[in-house]
JSON list of C-alpha atoms in Angstrom, two decimals:
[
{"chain": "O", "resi": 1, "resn": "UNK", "atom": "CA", "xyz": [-20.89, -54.27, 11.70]},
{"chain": "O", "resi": 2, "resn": "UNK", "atom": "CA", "xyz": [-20.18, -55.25, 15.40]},
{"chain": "O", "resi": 3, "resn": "UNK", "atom": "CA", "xyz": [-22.55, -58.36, 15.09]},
{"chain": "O", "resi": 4, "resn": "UNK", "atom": "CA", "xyz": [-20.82, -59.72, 11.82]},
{"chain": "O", "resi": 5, "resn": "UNK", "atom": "CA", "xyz": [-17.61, -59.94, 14.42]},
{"chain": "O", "resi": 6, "resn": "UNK", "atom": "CA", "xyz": [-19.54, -62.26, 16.98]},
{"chain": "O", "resi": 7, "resn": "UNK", "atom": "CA", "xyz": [-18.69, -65.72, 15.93]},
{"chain": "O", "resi": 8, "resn": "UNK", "atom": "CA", "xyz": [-15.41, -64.48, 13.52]},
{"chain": "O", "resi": 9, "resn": "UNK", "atom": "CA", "xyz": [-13.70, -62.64, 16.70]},
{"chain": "O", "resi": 10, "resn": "UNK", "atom": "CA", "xyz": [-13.91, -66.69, 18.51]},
{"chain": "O", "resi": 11, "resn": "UNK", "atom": "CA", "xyz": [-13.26, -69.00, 15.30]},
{"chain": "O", "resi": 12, "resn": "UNK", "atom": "CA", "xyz": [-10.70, -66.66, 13.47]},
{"chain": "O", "resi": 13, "resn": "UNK", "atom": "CA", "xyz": [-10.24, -66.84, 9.30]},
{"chain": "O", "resi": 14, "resn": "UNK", "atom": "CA", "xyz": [-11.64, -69.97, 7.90]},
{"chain": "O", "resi": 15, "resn": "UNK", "atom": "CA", "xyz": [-11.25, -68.21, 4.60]},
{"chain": "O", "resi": 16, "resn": "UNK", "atom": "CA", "xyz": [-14.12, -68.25, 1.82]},
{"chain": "O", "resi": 17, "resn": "UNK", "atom": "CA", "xyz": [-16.21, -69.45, 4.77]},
{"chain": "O", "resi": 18, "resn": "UNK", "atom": "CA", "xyz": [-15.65, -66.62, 6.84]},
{"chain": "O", "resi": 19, "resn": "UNK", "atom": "CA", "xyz": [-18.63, -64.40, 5.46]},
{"chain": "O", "resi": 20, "resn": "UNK", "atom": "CA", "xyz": [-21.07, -66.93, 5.91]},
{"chain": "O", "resi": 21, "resn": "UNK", "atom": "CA", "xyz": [-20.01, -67.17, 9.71]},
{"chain": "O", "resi": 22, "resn": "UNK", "atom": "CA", "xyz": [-20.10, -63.66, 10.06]},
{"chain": "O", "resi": 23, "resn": "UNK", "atom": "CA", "xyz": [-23.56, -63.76, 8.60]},
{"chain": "O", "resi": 24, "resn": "UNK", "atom": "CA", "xyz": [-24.36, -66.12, 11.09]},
{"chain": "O", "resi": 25, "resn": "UNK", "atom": "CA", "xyz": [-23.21, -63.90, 13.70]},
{"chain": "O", "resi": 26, "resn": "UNK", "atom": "CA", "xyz": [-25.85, -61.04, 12.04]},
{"chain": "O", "resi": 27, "resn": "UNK", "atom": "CA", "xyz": [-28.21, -63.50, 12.17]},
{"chain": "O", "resi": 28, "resn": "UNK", "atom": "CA", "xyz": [-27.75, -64.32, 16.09]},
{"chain": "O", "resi": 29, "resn": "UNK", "atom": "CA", "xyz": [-27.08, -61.11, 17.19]},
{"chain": "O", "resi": 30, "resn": "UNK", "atom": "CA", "xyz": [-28.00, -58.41, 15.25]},
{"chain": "O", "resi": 31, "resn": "UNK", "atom": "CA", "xyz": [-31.45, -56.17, 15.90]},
{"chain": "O", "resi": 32, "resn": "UNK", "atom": "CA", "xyz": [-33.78, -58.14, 13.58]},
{"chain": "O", "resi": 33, "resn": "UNK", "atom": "CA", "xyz": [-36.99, -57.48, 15.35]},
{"chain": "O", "resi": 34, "resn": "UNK", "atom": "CA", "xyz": [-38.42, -56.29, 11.76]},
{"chain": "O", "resi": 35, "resn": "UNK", "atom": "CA", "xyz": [-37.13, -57.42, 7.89]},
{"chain": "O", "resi": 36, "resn": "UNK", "atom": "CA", "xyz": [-33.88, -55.47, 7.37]},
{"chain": "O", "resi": 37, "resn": "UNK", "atom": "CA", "xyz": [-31.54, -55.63, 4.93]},
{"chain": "O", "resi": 38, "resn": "UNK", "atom": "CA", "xyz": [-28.22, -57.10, 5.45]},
{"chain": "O", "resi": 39, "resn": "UNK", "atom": "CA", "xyz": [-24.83, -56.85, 3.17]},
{"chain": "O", "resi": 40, "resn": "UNK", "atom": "CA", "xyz": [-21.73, -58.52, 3.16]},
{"chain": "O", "resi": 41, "resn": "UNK", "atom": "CA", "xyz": [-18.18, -58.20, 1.43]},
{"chain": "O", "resi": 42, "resn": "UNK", "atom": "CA", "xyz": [-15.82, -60.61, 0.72]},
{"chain": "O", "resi": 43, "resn": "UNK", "atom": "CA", "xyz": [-12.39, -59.36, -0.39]},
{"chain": "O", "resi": 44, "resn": "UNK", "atom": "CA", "xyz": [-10.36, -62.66, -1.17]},
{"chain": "O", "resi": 45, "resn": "UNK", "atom": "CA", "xyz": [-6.55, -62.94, -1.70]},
{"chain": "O", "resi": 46, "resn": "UNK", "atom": "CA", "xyz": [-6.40, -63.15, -5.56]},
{"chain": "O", "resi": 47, "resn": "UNK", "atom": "CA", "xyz": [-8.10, -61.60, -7.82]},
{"chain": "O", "resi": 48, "resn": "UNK", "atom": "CA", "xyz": [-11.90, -61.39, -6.92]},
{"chain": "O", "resi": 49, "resn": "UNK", "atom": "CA", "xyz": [-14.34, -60.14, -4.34]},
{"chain": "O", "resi": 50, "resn": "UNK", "atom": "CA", "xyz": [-17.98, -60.81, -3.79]},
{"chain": "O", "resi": 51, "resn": "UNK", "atom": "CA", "xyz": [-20.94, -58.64, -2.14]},
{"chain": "O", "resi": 52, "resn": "UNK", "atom": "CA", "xyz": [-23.89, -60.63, -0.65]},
{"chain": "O", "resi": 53, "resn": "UNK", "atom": "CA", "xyz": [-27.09, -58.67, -0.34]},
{"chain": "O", "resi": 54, "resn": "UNK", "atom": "CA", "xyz": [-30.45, -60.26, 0.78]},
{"chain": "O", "resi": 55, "resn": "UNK", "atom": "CA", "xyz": [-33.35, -59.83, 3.78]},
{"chain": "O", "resi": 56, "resn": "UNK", "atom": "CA", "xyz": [-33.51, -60.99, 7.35]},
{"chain": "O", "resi": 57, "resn": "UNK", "atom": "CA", "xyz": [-36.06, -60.73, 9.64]},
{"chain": "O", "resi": 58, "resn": "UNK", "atom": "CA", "xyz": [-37.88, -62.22, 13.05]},
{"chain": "O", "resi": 59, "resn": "UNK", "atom": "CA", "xyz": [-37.29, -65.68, 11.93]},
{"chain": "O", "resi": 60, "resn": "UNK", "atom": "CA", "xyz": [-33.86, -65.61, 11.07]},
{"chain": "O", "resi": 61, "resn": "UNK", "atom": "CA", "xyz": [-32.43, -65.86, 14.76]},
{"chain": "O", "resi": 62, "resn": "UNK", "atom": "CA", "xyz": [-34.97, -68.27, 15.42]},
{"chain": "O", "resi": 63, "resn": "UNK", "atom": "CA", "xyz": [-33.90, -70.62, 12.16]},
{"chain": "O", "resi": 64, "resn": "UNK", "atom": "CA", "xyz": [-30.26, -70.29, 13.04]},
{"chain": "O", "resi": 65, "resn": "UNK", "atom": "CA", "xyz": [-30.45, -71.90, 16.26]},
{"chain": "O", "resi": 66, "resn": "UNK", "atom": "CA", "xyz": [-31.88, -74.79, 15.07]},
{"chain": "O", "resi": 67, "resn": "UNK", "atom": "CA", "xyz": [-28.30, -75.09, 13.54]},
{"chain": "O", "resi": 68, "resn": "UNK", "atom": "CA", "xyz": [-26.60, -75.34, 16.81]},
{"chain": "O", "resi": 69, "resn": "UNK", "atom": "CA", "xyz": [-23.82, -73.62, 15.50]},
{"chain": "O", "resi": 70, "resn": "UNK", "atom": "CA", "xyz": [-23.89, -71.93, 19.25]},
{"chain": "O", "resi": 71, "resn": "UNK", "atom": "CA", "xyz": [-24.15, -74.76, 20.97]},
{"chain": "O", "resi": 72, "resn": "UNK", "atom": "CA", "xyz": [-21.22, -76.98, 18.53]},
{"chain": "O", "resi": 73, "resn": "UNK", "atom": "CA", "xyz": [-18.81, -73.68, 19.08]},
{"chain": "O", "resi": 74, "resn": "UNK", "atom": "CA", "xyz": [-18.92, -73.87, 22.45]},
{"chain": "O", "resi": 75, "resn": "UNK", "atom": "CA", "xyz": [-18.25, -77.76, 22.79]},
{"chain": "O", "resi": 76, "resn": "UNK", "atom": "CA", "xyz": [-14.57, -77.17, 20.93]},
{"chain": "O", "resi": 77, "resn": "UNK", "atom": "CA", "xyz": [-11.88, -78.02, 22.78]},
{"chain": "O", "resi": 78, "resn": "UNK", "atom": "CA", "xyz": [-8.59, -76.48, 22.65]},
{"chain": "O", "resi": 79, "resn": "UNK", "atom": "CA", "xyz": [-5.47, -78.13, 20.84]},
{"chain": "O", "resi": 80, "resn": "UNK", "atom": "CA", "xyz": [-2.14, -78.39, 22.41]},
{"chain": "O", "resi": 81, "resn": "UNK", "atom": "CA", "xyz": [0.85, -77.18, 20.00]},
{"chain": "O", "resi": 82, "resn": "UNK", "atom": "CA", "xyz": [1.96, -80.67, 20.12]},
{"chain": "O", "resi": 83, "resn": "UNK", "atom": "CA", "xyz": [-1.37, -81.64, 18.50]},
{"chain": "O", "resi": 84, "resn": "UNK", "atom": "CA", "xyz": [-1.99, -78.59, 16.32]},
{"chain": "O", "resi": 85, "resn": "UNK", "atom": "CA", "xyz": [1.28, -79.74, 14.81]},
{"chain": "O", "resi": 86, "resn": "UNK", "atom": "CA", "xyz": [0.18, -83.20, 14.05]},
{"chain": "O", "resi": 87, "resn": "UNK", "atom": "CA", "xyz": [-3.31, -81.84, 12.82]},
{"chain": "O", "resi": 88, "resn": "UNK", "atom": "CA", "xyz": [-1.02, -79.51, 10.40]},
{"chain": "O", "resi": 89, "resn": "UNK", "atom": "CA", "xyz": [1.41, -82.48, 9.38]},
{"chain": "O", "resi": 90, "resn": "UNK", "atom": "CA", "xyz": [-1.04, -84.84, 9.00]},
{"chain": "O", "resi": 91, "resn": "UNK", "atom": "CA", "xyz": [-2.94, -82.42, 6.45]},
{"chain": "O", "resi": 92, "resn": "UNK", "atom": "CA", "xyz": [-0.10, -81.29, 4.29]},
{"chain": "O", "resi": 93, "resn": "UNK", "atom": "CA", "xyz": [-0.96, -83.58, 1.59]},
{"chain": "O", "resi": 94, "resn": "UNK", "atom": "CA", "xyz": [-4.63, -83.10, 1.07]},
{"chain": "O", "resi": 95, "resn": "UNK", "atom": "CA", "xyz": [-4.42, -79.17, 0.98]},
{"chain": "O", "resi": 96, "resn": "UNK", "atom": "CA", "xyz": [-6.23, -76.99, -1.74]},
{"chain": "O", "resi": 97, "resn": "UNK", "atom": "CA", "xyz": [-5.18, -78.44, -4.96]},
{"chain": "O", "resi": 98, "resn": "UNK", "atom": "CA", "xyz": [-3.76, -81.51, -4.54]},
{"chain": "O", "resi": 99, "resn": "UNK", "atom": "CA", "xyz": [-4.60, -84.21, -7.03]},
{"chain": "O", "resi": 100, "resn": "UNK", "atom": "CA", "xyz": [-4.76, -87.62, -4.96]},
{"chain": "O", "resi": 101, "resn": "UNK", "atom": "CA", "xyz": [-4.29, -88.02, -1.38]},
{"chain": "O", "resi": 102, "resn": "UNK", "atom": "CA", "xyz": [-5.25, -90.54, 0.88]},
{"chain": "O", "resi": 103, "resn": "UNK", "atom": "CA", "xyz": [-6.66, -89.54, 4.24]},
{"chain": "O", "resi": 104, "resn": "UNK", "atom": "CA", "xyz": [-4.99, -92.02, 6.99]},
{"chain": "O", "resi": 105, "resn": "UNK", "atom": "CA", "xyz": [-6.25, -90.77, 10.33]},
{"chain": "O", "resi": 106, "resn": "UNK", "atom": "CA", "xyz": [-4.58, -93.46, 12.33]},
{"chain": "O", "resi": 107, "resn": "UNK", "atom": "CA", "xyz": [-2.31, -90.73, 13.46]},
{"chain": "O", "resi": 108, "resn": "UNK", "atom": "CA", "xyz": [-4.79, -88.95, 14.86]},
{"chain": "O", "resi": 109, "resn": "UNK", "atom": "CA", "xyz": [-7.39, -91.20, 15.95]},
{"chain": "O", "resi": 110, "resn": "UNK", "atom": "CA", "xyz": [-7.78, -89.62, 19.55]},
{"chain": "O", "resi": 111, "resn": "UNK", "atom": "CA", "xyz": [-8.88, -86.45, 18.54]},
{"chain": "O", "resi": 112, "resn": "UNK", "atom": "CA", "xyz": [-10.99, -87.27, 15.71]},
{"chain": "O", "resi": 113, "resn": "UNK", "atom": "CA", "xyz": [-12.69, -89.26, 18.27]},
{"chain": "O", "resi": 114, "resn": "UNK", "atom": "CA", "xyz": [-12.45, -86.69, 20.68]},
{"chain": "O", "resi": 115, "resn": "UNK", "atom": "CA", "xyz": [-13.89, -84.83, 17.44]},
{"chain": "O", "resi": 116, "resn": "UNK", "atom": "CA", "xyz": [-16.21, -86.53, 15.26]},
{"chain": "O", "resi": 117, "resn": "UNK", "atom": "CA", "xyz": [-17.39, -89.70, 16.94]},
{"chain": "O", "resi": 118, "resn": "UNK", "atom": "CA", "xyz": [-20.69, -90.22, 17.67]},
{"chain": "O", "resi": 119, "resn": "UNK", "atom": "CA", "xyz": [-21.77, -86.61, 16.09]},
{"chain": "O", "resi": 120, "resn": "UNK", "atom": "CA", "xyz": [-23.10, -87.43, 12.52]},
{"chain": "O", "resi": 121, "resn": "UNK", "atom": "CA", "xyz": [-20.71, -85.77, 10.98]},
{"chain": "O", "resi": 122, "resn": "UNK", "atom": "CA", "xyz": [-18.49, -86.73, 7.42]},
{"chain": "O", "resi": 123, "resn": "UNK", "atom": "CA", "xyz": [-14.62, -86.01, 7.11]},
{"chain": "O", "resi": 124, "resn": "UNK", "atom": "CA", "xyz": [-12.56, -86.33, 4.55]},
{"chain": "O", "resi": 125, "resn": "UNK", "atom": "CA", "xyz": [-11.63, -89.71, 3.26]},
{"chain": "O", "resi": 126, "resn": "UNK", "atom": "CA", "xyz": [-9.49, -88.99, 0.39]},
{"chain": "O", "resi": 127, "resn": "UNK", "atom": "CA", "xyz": [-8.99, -86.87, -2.93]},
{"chain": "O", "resi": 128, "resn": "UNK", "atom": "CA", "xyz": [-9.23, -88.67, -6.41]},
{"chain": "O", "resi": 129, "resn": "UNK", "atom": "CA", "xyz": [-8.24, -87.00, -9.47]},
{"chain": "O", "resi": 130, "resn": "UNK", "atom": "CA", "xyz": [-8.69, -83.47, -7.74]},
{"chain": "O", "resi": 131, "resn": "UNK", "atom": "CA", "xyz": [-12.34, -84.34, -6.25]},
{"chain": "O", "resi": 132, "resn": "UNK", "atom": "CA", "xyz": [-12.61, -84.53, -2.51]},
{"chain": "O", "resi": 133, "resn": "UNK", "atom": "CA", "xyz": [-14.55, -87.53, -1.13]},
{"chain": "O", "resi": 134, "resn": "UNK", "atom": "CA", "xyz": [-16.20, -87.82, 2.53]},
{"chain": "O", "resi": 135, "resn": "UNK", "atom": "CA", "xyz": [-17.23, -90.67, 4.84]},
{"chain": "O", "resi": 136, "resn": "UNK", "atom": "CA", "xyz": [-19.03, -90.92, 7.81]},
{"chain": "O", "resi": 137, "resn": "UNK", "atom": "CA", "xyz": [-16.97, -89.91, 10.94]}
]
């Protein structure tokens, strides 16, 4: 279990994506020197869970780094309250289930260049009729 906790222990709960990085951390850290098996759980807040089951092996450490999930982890920087408050205000209209929003990062423009700039990336640009639509950083 310990190397399901790599990556999760630095990041924290990004919710329904939180398996996948734990898998990740499996995948980067776990003994995989032959194919083993690997399982994960996911209990989520309402009223289902999920179990993942499936094969790693040799490769799988190997495939991951191409990702540079590593490597895009590590260049994070940290936010000030002062800016993790206008990260949080800014987003309080585009959260899970809104209908229409329109994404005006003006507000934030330093740290989504800080951020995004230059890195190929897409952020949200806005939410019509409940479907979220993305643009190139």
């Amino acid at each position: 279990m310990a190397p399901s906790l790599v990556y999760c222990r630095e990041v924290g709960n990004i919710y329904s994506g939180t398996v996948f990085l734990a898998l990740a951390g499996v995948l980067a850290s776990a003994d995989l020197d032959r194919r083993r098996r690997i399982g994960l759980f996911s209990y989520g807040s309402g009223c289902s869970s999920e179990f993942y089951s499936g094969w790693a092996g040799p490769q799988a450490e190997a495939a991951l780094s191409q990702s540079g999930l590593a490597e895009h982890l590590a260049a994070r920087r940290r936010l000030d309250m002062a800016e993790y408050e206008r990260v949080l205000a800014a987003n309080r209209h585009s959260r899970f289930g809104s209908k229409d929003a329109k994404i005006d990062t003006d507000d934030l423009a330093d740290l989504y260049q800080a951020a995004f700039a230059e890195r190929g990336v897409c952020v949200l640009g806005g939410i019509r009729n409940y479907d979220r639509e993305y643009r190139d950083a």
